[in-house]
PDB file of C-alpha atoms in Angstrom:
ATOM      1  CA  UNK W 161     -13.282  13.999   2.512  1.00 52.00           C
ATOM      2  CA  UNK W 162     -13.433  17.961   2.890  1.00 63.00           C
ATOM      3  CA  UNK W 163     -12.808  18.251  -1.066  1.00 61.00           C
ATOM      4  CA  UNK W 164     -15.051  15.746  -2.849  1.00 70.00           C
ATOM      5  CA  UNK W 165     -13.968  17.210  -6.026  1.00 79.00           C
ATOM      6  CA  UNK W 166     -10.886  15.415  -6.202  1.00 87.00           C
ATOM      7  CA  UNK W 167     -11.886  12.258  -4.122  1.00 90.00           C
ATOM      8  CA  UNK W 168     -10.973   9.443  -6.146  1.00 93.00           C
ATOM      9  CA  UNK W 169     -13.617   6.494  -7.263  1.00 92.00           C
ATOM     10  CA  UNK W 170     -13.334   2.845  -6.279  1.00 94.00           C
ATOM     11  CA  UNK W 171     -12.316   1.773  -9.576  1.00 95.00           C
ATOM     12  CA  UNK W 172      -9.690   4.675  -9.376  1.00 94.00           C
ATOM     13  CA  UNK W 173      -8.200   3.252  -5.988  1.00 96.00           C
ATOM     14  CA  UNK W 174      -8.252  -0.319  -6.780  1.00 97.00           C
ATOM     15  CA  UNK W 175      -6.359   0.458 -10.299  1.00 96.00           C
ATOM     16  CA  UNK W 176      -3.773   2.197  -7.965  1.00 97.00           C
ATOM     17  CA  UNK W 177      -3.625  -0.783  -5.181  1.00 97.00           C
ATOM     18  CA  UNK W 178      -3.197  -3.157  -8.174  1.00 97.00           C
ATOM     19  CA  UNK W 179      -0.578  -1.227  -9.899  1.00 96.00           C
ATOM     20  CA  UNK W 180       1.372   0.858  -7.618  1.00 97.00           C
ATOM     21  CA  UNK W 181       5.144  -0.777  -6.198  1.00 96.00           C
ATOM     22  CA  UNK W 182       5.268   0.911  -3.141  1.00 97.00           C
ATOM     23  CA  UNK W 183       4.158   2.914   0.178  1.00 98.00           C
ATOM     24  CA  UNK W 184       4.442   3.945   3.275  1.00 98.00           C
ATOM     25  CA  UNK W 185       3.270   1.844   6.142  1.00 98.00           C
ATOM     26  CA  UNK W 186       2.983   3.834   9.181  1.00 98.00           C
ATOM     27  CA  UNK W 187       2.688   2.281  12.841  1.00 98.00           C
ATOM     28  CA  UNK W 188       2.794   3.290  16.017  1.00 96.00           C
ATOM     29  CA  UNK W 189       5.449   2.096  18.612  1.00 95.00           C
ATOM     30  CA  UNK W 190       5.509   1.474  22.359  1.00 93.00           C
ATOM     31  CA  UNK W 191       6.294   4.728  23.450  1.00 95.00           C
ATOM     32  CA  UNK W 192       3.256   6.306  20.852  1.00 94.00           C
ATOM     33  CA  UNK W 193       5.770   7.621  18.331  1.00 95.00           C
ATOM     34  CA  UNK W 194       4.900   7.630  14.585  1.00 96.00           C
ATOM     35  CA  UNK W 195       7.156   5.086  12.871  1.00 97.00           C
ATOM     36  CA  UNK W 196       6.855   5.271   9.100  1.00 97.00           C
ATOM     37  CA  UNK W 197       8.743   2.682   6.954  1.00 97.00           C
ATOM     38  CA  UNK W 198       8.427   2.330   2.899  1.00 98.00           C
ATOM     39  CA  UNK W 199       7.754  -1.026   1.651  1.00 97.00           C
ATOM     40  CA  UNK W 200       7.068  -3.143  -1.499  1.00 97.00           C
ATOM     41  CA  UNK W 201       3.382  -5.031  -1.492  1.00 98.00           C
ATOM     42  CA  UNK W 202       0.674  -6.917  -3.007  1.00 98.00           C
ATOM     43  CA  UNK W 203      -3.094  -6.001  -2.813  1.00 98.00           C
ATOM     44  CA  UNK W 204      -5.204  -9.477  -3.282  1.00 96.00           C
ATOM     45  CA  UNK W 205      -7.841  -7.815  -5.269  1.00 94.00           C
ATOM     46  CA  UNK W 206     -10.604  -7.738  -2.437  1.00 94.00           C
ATOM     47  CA  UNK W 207      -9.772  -6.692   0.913  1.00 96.00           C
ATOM     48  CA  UNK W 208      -5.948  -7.295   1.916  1.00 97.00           C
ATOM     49  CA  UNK W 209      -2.593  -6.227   1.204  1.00 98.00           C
ATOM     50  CA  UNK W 210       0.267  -8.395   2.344  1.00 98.00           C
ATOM     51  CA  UNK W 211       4.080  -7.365   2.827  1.00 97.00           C
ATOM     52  CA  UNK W 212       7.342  -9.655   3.459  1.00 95.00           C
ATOM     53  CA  UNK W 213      10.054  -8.463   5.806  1.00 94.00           C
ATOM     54  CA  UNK W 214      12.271 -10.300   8.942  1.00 92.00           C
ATOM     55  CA  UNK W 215      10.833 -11.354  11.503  1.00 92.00           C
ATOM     56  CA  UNK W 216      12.424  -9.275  14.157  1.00 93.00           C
ATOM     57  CA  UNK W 217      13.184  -5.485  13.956  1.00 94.00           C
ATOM     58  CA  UNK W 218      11.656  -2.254  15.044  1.00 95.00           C
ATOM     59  CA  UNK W 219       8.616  -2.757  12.152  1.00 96.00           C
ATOM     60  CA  UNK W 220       7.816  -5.976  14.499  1.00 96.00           C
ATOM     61  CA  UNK W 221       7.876  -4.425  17.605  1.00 96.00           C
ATOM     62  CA  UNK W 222       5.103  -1.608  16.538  1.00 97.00           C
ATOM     63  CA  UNK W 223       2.758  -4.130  15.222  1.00 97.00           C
ATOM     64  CA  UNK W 224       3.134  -5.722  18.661  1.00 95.00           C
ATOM     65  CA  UNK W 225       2.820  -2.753  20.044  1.00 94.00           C
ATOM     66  CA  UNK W 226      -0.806  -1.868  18.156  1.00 95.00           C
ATOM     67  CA  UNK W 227      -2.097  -3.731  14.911  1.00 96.00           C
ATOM     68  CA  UNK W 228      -3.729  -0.558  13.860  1.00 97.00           C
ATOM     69  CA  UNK W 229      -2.023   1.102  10.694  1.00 97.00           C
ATOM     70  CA  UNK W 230      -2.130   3.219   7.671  1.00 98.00           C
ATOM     71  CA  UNK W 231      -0.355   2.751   4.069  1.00 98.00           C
ATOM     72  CA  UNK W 232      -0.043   5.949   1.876  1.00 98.00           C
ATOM     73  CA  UNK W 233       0.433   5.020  -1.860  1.00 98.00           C
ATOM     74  CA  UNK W 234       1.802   7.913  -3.964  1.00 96.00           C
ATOM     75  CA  UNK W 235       0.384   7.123  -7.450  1.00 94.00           C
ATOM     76  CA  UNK W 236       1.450  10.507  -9.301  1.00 90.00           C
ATOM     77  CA  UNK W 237       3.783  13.491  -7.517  1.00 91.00           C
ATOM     78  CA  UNK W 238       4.269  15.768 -10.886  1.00 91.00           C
ATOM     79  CA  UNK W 239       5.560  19.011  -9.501  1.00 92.00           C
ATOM     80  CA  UNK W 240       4.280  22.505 -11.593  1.00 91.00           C
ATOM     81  CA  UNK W 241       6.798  24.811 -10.609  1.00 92.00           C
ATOM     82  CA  UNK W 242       5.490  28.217 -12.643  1.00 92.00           C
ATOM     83  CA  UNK W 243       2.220  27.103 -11.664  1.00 88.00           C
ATOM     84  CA  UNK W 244       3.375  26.966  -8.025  1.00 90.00           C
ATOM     85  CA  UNK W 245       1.675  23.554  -7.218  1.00 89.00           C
ATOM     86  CA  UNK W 246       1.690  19.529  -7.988  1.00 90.00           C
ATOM     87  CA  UNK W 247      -0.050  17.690  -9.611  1.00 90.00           C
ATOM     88  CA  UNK W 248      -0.465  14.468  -7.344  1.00 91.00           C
ATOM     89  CA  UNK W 249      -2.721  11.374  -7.156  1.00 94.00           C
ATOM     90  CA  UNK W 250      -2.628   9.203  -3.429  1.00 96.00           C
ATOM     91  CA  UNK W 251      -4.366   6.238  -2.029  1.00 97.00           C
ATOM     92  CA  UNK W 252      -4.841   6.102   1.980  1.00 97.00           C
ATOM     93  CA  UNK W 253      -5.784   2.657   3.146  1.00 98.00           C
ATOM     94  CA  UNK W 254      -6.205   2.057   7.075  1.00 98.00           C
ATOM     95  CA  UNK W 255      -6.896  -0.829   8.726  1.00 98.00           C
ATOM     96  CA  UNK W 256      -5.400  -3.843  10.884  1.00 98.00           C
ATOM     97  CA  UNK W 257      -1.836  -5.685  10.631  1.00 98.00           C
ATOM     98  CA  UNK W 258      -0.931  -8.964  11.868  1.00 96.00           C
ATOM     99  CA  UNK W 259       1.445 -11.147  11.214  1.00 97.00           C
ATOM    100  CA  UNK W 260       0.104 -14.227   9.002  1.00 96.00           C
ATOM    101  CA  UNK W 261       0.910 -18.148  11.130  1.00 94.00           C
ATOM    102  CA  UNK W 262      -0.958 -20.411   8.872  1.00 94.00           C
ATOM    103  CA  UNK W 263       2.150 -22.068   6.233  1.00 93.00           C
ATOM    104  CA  UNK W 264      -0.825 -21.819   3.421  1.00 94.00           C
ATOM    105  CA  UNK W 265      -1.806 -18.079   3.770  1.00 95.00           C
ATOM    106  CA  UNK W 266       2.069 -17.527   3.758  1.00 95.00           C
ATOM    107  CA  UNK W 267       2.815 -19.609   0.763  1.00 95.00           C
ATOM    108  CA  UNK W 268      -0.305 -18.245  -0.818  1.00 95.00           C
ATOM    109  CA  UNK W 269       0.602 -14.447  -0.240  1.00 96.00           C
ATOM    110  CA  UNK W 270       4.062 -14.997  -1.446  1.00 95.00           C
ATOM    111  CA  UNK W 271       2.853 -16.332  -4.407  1.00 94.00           C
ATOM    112  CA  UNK W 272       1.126 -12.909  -5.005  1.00 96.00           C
ATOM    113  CA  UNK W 273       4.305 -11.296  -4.148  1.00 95.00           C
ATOM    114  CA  UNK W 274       6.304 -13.019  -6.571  1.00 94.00           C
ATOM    115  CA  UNK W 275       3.875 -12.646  -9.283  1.00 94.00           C
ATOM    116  CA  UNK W 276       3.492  -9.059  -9.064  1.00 96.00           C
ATOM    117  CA  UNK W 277       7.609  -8.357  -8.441  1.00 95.00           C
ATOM    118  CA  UNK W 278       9.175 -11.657 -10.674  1.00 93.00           C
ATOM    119  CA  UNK W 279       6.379 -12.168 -13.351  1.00 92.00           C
ATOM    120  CA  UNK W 280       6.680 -15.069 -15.154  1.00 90.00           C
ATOM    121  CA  UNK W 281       9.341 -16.586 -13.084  1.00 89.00           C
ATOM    122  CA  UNK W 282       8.795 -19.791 -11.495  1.00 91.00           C
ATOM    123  CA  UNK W 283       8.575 -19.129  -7.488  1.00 88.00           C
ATOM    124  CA  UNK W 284       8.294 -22.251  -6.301  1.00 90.00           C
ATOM    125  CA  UNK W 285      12.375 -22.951  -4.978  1.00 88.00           C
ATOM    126  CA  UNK W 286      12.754 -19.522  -4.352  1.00 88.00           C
ATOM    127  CA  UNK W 287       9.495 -19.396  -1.589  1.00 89.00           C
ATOM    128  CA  UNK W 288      10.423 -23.147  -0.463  1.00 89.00           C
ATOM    129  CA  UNK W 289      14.155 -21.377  -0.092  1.00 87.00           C
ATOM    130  CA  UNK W 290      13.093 -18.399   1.664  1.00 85.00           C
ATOM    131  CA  UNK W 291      10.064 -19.392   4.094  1.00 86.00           C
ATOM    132  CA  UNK W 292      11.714 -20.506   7.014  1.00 87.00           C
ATOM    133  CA  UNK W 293      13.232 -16.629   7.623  1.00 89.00           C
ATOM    134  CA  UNK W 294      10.529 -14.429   6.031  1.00 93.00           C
ATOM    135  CA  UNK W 295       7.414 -12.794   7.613  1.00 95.00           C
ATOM    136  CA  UNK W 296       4.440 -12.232   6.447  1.00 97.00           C
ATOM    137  CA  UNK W 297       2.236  -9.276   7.298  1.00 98.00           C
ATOM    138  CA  UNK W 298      -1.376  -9.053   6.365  1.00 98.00           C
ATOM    139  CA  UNK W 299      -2.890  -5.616   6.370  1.00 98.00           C
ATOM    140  CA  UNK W 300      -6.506  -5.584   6.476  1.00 98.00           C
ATOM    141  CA  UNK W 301      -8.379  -2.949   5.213  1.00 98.00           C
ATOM    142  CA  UNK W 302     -11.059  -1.410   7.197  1.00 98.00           C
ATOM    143  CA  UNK W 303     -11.003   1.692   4.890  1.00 97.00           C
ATOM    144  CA  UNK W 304      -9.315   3.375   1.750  1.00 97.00           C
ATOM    145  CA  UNK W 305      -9.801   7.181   0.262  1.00 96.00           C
ATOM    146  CA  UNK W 306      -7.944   8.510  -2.504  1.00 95.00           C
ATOM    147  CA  UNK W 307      -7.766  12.023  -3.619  1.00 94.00           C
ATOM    148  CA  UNK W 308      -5.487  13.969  -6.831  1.00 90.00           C
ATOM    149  CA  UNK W 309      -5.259  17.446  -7.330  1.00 85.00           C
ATOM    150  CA  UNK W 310      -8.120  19.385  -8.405  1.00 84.00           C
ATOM    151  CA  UNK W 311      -6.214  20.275 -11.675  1.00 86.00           C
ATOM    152  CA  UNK W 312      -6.480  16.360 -12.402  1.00 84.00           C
ATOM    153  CA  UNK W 313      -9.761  16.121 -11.405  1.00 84.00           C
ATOM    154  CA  UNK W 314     -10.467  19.289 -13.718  1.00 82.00           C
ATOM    155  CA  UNK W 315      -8.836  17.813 -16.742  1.00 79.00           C
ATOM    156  CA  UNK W 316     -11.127  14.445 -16.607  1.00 73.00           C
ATOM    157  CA  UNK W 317     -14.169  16.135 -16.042  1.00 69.00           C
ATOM    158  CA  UNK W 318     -13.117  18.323 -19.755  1.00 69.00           C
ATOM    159  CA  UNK W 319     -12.429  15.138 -21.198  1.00 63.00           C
TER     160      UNK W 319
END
């Protein structure tokens, strides 16, 4: 990272992966145009992050197309407009996507899901309900920076 000042620690990005609701998965498609598409997830503490979507559909065909991808979490976007700048905090996490086969990973990774998105709700109907038409994408992660602006970065090193 060019500006190590504001690079974010492990601890920092894992908080965010744990926490966060959303991001951006980006993939490439068959004719090697970006395809972006935000999405809710679930990071498994360690070294994955799965999603849920149909099985069919444009998302599909770029994973088919190349497993490689990259998920941009957003954790902070405050925008300082007499200070002409924002202050922001991001995760970048690239790696590998495939879609999951095995019924328990798929049980077991919408189990996450629904704990994260439905605490305290019993999941158990609602997965059995839902498995037969849902698809489950495992993401991978091969690597992960984060980075927030240096006025962040400023403001913990005062405190």
């Amino acid at each position: 990272m060019r500006r190590f000042k504001q690079q974010l620690s492990h601890k920092e990005i894992l908080e965010i992966l744990e926490k966060a609701t959303n991001g951006v998965l980006s993939l490439i498609d068959s004719n090697g145009l970006p395809y972006g598409v935000p999405l809710s997830f679930v990071f498994d503490g360690k070294d994955s992050i799965f999603f849920h979507c149909a099985k069919e559909g444009r998302k599909i065909d770029c994973i088919k197309n190349s497993s490689h991808a990259c998920f941009t979490i957003i954790d902070r976007d405050e925008i300082r407009p007499f200070e002409f700048t924002t202050y922001f905090r991001s995760v970048i996490v690239e790696g590998e996507i495939l879609p999951l086969d095995e019924q328990q990973e798929i049980v077991d990774a919408l189990r996450l899901l629904s704990t994260k998105y439905s605490p305290g709700i019993d999941c158990e109907l609602e997965i059995e309900k839902g498995i037969g038409r849902v698809l489950v994408l495992k993401f991978e992660i091969k690597s992960v920076s984060g980075k927030e602006a240096i006025e962040l970065a400023r403001q913990r090193t005062l405190n």
